[in-house]
mmCIF file of C-alpha atoms and ligand atoms in Angstrom:
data_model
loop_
_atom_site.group_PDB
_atom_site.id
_atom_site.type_symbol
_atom_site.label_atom_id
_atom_site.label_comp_id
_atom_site.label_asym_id
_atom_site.label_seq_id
_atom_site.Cartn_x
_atom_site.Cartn_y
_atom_site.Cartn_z
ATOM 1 C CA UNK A 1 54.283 16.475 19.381
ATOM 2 C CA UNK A 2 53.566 18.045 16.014
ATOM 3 C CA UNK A 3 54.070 15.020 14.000
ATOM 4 C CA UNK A 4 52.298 12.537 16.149
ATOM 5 C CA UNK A 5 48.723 15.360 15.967
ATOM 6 C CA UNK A 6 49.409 15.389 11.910
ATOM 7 C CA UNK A 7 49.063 11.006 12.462
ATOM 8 C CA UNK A 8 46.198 11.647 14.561
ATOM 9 C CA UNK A 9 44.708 13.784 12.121
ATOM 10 C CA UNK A 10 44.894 11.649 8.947
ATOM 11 C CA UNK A 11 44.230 8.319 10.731
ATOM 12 C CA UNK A 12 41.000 10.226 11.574
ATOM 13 C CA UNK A 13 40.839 11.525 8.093
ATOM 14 C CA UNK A 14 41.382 8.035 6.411
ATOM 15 C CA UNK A 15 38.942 6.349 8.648
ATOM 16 C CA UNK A 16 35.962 8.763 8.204
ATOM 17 C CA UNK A 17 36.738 8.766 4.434
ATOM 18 C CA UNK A 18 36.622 5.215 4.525
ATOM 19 C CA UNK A 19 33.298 5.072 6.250
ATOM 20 C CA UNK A 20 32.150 7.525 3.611
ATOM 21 C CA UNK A 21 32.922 4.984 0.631
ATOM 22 C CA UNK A 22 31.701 2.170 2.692
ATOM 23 C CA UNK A 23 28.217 3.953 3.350
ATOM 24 C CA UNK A 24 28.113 4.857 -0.386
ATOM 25 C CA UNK A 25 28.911 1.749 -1.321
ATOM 26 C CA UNK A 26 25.910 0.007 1.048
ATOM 27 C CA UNK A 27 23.890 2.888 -0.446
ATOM 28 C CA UNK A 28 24.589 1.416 -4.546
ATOM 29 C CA UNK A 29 23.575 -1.848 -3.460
ATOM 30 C CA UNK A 30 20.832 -0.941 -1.449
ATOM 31 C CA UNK A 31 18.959 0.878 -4.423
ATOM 32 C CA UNK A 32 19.236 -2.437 -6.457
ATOM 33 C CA UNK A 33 18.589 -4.959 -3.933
ATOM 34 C CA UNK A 34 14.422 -4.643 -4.250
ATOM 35 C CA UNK A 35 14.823 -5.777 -7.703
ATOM 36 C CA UNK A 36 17.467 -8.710 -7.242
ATOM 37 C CA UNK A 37 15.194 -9.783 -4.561
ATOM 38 C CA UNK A 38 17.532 -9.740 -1.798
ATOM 39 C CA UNK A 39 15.197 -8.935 1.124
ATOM 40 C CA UNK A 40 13.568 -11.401 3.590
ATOM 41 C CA UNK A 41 11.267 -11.498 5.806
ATOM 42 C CA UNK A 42 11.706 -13.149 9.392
ATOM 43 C CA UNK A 43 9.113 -13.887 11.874
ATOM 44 C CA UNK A 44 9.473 -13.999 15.868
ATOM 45 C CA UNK A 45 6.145 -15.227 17.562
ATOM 46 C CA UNK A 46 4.146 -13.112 19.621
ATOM 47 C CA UNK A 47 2.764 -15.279 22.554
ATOM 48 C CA UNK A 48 -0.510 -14.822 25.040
ATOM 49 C CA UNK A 49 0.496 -14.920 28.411
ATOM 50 C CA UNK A 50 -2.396 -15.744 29.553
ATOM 51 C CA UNK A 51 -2.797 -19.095 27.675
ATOM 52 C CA UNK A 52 0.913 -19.213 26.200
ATOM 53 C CA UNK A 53 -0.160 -19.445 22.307
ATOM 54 C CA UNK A 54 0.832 -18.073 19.440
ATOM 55 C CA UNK A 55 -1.661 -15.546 18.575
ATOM 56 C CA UNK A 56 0.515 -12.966 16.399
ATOM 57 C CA UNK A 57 4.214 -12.255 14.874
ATOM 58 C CA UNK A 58 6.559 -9.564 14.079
ATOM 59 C CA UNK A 59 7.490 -8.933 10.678
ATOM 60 C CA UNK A 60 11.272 -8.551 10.485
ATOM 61 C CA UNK A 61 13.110 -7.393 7.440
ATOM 62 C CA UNK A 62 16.707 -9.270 6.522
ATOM 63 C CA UNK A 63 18.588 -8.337 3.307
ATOM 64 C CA UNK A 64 21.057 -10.759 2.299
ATOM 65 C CA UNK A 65 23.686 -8.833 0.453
ATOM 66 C CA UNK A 66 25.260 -11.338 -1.854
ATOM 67 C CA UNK A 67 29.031 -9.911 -0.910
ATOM 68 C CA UNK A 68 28.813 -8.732 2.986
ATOM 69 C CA UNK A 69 25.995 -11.336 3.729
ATOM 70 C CA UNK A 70 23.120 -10.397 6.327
ATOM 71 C CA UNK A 71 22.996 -6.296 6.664
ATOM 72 C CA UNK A 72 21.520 -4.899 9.849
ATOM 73 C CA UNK A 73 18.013 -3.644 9.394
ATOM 74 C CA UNK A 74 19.142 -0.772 11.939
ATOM 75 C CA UNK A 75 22.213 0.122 9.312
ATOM 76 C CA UNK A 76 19.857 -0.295 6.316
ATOM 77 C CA UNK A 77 16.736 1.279 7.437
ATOM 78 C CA UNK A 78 18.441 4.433 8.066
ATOM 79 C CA UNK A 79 19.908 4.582 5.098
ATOM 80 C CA UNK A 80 16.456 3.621 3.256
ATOM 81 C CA UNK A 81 15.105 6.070 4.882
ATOM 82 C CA UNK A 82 17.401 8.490 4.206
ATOM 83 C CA UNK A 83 17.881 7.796 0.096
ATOM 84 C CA UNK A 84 13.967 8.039 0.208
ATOM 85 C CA UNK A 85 13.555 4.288 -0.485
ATOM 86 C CA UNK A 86 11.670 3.347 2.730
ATOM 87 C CA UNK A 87 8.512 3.575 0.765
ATOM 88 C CA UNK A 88 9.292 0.989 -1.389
ATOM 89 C CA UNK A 89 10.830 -1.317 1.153
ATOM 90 C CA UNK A 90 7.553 -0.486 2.980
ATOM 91 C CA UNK A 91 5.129 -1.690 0.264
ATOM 92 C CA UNK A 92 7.680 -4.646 -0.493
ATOM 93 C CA UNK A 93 7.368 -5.553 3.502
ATOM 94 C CA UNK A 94 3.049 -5.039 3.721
ATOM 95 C CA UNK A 95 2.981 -7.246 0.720
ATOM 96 C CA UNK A 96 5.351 -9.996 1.664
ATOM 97 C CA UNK A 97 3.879 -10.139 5.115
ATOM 98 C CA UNK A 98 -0.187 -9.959 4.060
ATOM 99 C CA UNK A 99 1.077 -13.291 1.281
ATOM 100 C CA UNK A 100 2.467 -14.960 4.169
ATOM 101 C CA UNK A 101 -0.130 -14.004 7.154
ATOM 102 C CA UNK A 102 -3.053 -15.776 4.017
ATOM 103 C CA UNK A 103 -1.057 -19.330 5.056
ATOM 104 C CA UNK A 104 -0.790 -18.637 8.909
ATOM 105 C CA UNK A 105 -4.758 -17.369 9.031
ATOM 106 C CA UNK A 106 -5.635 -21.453 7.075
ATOM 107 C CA UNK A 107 -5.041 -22.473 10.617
ATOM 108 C CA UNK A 108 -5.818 -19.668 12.781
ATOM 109 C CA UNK A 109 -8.400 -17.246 11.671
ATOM 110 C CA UNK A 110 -7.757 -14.480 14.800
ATOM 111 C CA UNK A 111 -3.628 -14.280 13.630
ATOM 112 C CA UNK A 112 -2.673 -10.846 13.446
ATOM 113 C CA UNK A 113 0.890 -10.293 11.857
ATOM 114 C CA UNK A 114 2.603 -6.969 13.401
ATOM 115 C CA UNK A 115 5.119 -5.081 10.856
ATOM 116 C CA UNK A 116 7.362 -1.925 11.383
ATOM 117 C CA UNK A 117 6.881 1.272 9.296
ATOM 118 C CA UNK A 118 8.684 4.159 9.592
ATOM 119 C CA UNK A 119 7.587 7.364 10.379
ATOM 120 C CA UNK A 120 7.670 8.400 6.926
ATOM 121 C CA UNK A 121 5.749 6.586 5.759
ATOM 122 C CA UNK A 122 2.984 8.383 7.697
ATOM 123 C CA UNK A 123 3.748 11.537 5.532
ATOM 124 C CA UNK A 124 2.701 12.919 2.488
ATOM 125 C CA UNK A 125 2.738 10.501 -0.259
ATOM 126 C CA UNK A 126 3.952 7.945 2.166
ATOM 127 C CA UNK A 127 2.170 4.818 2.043
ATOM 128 C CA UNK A 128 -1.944 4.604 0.953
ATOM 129 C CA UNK A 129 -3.641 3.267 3.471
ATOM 130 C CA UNK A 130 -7.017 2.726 1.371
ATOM 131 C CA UNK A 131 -5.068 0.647 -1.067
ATOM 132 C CA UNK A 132 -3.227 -1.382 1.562
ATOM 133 C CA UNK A 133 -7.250 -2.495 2.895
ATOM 134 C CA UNK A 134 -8.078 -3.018 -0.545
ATOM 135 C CA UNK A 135 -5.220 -5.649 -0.813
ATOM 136 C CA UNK A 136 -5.885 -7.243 2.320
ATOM 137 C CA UNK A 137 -9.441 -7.798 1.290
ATOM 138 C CA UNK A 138 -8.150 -9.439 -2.118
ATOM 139 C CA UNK A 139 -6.363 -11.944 0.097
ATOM 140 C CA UNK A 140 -9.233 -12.836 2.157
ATOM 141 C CA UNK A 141 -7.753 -10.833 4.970
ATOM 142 C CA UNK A 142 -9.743 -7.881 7.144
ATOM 143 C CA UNK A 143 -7.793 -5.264 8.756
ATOM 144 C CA UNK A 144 -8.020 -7.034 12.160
ATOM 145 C CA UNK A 145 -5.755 -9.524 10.263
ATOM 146 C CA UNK A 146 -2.842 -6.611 10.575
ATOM 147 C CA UNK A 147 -1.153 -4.458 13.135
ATOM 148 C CA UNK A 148 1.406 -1.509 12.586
ATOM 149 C CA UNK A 149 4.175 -0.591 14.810
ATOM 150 C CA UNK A 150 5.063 2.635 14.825
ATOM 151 C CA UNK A 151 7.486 5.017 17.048
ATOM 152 C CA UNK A 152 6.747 7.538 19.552
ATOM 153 C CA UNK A 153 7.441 10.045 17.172
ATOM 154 C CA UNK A 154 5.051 9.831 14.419
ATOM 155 C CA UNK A 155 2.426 10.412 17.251
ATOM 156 C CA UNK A 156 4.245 13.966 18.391
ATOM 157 C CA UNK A 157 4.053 14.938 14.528
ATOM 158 C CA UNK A 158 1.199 17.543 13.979
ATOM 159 C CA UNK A 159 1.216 17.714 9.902
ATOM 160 C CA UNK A 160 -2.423 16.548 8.790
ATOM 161 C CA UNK A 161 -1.129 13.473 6.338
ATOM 162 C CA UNK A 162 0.208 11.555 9.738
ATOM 163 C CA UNK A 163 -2.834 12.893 11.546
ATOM 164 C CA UNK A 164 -5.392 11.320 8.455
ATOM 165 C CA UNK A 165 -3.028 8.570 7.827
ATOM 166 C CA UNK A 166 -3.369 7.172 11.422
ATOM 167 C CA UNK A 167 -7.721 8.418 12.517
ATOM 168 C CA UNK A 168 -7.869 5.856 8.717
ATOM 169 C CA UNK A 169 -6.232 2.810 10.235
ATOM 170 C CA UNK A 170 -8.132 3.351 13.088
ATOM 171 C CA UNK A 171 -11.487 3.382 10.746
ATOM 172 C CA UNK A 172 -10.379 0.238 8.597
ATOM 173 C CA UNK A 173 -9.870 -1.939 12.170
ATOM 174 C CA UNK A 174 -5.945 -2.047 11.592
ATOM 175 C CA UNK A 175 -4.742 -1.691 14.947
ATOM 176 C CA UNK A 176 -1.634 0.404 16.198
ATOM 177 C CA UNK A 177 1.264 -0.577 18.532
ATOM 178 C CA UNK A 178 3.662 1.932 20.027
ATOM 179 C CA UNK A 179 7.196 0.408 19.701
ATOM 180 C CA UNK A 180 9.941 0.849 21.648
ATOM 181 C CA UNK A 181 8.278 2.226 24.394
ATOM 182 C CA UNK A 182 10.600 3.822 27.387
ATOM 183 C CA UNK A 183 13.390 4.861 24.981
ATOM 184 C CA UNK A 184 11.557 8.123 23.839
ATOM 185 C CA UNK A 185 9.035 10.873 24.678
ATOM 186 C CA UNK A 186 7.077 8.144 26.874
ATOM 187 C CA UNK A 187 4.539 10.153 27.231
ATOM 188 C CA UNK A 188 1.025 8.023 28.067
ATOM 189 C CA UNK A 189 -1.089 10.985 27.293
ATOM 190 C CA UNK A 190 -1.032 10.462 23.223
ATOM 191 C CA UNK A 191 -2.334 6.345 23.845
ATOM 192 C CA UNK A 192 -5.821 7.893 24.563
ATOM 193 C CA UNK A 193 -5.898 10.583 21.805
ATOM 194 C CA UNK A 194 -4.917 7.978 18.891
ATOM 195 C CA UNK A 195 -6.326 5.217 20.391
ATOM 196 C CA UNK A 196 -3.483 3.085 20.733
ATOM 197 C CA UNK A 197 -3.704 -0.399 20.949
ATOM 198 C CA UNK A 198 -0.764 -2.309 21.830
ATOM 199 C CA UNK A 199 2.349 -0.883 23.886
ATOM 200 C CA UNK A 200 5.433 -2.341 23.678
ATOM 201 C CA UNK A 201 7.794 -2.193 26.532
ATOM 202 C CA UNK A 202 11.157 -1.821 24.818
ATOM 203 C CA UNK A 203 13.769 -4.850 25.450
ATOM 204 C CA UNK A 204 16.400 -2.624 27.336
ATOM 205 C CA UNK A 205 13.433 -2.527 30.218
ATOM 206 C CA UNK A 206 13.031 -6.319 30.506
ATOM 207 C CA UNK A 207 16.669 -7.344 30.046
ATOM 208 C CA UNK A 208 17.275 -6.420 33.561
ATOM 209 C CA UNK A 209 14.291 -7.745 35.097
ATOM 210 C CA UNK A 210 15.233 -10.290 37.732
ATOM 211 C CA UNK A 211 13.755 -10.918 41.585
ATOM 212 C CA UNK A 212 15.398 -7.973 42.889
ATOM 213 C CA UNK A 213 15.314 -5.379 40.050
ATOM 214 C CA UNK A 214 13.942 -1.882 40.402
ATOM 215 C CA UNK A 215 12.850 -2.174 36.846
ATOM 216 C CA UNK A 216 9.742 -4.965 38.177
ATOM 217 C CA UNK A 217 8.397 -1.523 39.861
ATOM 218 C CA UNK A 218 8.495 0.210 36.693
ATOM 219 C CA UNK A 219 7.481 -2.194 34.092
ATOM 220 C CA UNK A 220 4.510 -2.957 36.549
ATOM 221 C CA UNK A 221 3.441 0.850 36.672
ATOM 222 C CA UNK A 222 3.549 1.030 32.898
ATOM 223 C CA UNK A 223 1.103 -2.084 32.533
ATOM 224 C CA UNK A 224 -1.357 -0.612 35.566
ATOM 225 C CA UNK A 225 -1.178 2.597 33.417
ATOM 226 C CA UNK A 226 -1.511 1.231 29.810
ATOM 227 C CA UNK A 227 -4.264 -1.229 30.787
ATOM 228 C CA UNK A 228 -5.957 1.733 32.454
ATOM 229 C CA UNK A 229 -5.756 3.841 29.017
ATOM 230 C CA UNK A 230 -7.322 0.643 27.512
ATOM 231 C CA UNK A 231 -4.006 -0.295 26.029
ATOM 232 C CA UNK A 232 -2.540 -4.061 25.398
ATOM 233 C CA UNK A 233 0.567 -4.599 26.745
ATOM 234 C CA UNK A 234 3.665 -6.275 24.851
ATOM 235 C CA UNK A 235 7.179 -6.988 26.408
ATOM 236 C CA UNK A 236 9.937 -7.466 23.516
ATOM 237 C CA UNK A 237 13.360 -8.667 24.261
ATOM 238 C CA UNK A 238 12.512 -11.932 26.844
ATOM 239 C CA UNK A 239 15.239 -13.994 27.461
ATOM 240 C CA UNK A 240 14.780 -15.742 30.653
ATOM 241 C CA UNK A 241 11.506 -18.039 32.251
ATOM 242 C CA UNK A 242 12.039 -15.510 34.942
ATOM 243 C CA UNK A 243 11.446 -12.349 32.631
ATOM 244 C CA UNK A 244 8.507 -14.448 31.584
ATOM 245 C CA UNK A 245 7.284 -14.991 34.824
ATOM 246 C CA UNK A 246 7.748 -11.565 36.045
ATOM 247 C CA UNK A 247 6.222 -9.920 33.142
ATOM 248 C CA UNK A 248 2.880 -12.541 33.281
ATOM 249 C CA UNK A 249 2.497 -11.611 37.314
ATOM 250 C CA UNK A 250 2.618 -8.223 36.813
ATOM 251 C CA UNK A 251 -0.075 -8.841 34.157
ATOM 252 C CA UNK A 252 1.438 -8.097 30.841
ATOM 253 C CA UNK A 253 -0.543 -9.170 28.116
ATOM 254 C CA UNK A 254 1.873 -10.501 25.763
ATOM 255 C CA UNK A 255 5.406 -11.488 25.064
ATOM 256 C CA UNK A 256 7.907 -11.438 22.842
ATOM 257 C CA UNK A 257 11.262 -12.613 22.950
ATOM 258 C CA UNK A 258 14.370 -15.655 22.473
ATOM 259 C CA UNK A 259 13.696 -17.121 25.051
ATOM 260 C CA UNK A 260 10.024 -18.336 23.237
ATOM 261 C CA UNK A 261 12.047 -18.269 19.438
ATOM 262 C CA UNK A 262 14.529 -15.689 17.527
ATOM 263 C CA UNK A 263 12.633 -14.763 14.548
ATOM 264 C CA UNK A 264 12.686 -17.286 11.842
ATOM 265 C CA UNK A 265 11.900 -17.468 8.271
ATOM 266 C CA UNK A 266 8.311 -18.706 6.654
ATOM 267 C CA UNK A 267 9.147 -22.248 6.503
ATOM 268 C CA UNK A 268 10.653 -22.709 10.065
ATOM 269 C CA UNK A 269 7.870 -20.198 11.230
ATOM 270 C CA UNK A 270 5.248 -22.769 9.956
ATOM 271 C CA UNK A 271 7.029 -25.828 11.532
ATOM 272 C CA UNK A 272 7.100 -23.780 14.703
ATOM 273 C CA UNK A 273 3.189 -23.021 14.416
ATOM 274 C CA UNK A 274 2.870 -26.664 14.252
ATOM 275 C CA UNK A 275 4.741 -27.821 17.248
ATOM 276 C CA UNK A 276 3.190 -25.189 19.315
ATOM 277 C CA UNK A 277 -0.156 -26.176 18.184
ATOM 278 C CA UNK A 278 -0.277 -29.916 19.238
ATOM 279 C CA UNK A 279 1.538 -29.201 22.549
HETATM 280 P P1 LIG B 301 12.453 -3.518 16.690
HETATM 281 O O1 LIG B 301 11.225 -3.250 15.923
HETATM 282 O O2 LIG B 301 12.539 -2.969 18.066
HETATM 283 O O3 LIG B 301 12.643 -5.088 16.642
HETATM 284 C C1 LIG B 301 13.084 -5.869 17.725
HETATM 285 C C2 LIG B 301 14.514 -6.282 17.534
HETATM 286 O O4 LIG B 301 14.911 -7.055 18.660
HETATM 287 C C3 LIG B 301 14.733 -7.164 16.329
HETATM 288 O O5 LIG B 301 16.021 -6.875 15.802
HETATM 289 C C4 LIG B 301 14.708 -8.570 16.940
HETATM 290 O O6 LIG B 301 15.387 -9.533 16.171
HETATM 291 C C5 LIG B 301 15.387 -8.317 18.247
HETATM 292 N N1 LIG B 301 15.012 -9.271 19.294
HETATM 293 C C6 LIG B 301 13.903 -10.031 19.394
HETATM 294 N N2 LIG B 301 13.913 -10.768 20.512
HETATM 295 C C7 LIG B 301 15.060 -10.466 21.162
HETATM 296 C C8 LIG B 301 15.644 -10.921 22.410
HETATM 297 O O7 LIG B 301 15.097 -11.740 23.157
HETATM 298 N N3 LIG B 301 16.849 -10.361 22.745
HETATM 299 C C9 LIG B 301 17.484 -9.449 21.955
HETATM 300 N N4 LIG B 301 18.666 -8.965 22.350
HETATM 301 N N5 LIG B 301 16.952 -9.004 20.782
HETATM 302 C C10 LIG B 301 15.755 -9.514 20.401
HETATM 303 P P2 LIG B 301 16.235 -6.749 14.221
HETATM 304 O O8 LIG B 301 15.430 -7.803 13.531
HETATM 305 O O9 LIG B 301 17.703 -6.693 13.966
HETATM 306 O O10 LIG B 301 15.588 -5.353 13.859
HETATM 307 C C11 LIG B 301 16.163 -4.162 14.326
HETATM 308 C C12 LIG B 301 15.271 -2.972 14.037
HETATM 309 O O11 LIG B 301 15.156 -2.724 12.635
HETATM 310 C C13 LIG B 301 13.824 -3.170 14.507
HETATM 311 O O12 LIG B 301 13.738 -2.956 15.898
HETATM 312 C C14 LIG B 301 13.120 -2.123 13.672
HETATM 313 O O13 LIG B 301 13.253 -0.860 14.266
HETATM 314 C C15 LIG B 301 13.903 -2.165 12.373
HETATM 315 N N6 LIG B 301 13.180 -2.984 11.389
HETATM 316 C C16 LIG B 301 13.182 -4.338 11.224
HETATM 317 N N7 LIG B 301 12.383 -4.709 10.212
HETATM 318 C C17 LIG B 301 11.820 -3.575 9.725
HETATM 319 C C18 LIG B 301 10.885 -3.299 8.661
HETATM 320 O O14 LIG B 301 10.362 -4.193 7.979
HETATM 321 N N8 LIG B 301 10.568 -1.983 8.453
HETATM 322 C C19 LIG B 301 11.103 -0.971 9.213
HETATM 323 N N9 LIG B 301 10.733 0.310 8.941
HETATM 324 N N10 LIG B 301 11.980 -1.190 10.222
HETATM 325 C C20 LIG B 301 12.330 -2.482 10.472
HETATM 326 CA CA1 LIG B 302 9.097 -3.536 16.165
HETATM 327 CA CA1 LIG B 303 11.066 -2.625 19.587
HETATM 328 CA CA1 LIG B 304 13.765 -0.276 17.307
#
């Protein structure tokens, strides 16, 4: 009937209005919440399959907004992104994790600590690359010491900034990983032009890897392939031993994952250094 479509319609209208304040709203607090140092970084351990030890993390950003509590990096990064404020929350992220990768490297010299940038970042007047190796060397840190994760994307963009911005890393020993691998172009031709280092098999591949998954077939091709491109291999999202064990036969390099820790904050990240250390 008429009347119910003219409910319809304004239930619709009220709800999209009221995701309109509500992003607005995030998007207030977000532009303050560098300065009232709300953000945090987590760590989730990267472990060797080969010899099951800790030999890198991922860098994972929390914000803790003091009303709605933990925020989503994949509703704030958007939005970041969006506002222009991902360079900021870029530089705030390399800095936070190079002050914290100075305590892991005490104990382990080799520790390379992975973080996320966005493909803007790559763009013009995105981040400096020459004054992020600068910094690490103040620290005591080389650029082995640090390894970006980037998308699929940035790779497919042709503008000359992402092009410089990535042939650098490359020349200051920073080495790349391809995140989320599987979920976008997936395209294997663009590891050998850049000189990719690390692939990472996106979690929605290894959550359904058991005994008699067709996924085992795939994730196995990807490693033959990667390895064959002279490419690392890291699985994200491992839940199960079985993942584990599936992933280390079929020769993946590395894993990632709950079922070897969620990612934790500094001090519980140090404690869990520890414990895997004198096992
Ligand atoms: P991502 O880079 O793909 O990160 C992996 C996500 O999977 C993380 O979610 C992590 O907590 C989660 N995860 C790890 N192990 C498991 C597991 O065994 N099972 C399941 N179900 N999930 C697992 P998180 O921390 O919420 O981050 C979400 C996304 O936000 C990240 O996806 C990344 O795209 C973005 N992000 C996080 N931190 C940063 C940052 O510092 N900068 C930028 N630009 N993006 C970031
Ligand atoms: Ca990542
Ligand atoms: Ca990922
Ligand atoms: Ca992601």
């Amino acid at each position: 009937s008429k009347k119910k479509g003219r409910n319809c319609y304004s239930y619709f209208d009220h709800s999209m209005q009221s995701d309109l304040l509500n992003k607005n709203s995030l998007i207030n607090d977000l532009k303050v919440a560098l300065d009232r140092q709300q953000f945090e970084l987590h760590y989730q351990p990267i472990v060797n399959l080969d010899n099951n030890t800790i030999s890198k993390a991922e860098a994972l950003i929390r914000w803790k907004h003091p009303a709605r509590g933990f925020v989503s990096p994949e509703r704030f990064i958007p939005l970041a992104e969006e506002i222009g404020l991902i360079n900021d929350i870029g530089e705030w992220v390399f800095l936070e994790a190079i002050i914290e990768t100075v305590e892991v490297v005490k104990n382990n010299k080799n520790f390379q600590m992975s973080i996320n940038t966005s493909p803007l970042q790559y763009r013009k007047n995105g981040m400096n690359i020459s004054s992020w190796f600068n910094q690490l060397h103040a620290y005591g840190l080389t650029g082995r010491n640090l390894v970006l994760e980037i998308t699929e994307g940035v790779l497919m963009e042709t503008s000359a900034s992402v092009r410089k911005n990535l042939h650098q890393l490359k020349d200051l020993n920073i080495e790349v990983a391809i995140d989320d691998f599987g979920t976008g172009y997936s395209s294997l031709s663009y590891l050998k032009k850049f000189d990719i280092d690390y692939l990472k098999i996106d979690k929605s591949f290894i959550q359904n890897l058991t005994e008699e998954s067709d996924d085992i077939a795939l994730v196995e091709a990807i490693i033959m392939m990667a390895h064959k491109l002279g490419c690392k291999v890291i699985a994200e999202g491992i839940e199960t031993e079985t993942q584990k064990r599936i992933l280390a036969d079929a020769g993946c390099d590395y894993g990632q994952g709950y079922y070897f820790s969620k990612p934790v904050n500094a001090t519980q990240f140090h404690k869990l250094l520890e414990s895997w250390n004198s096992k």
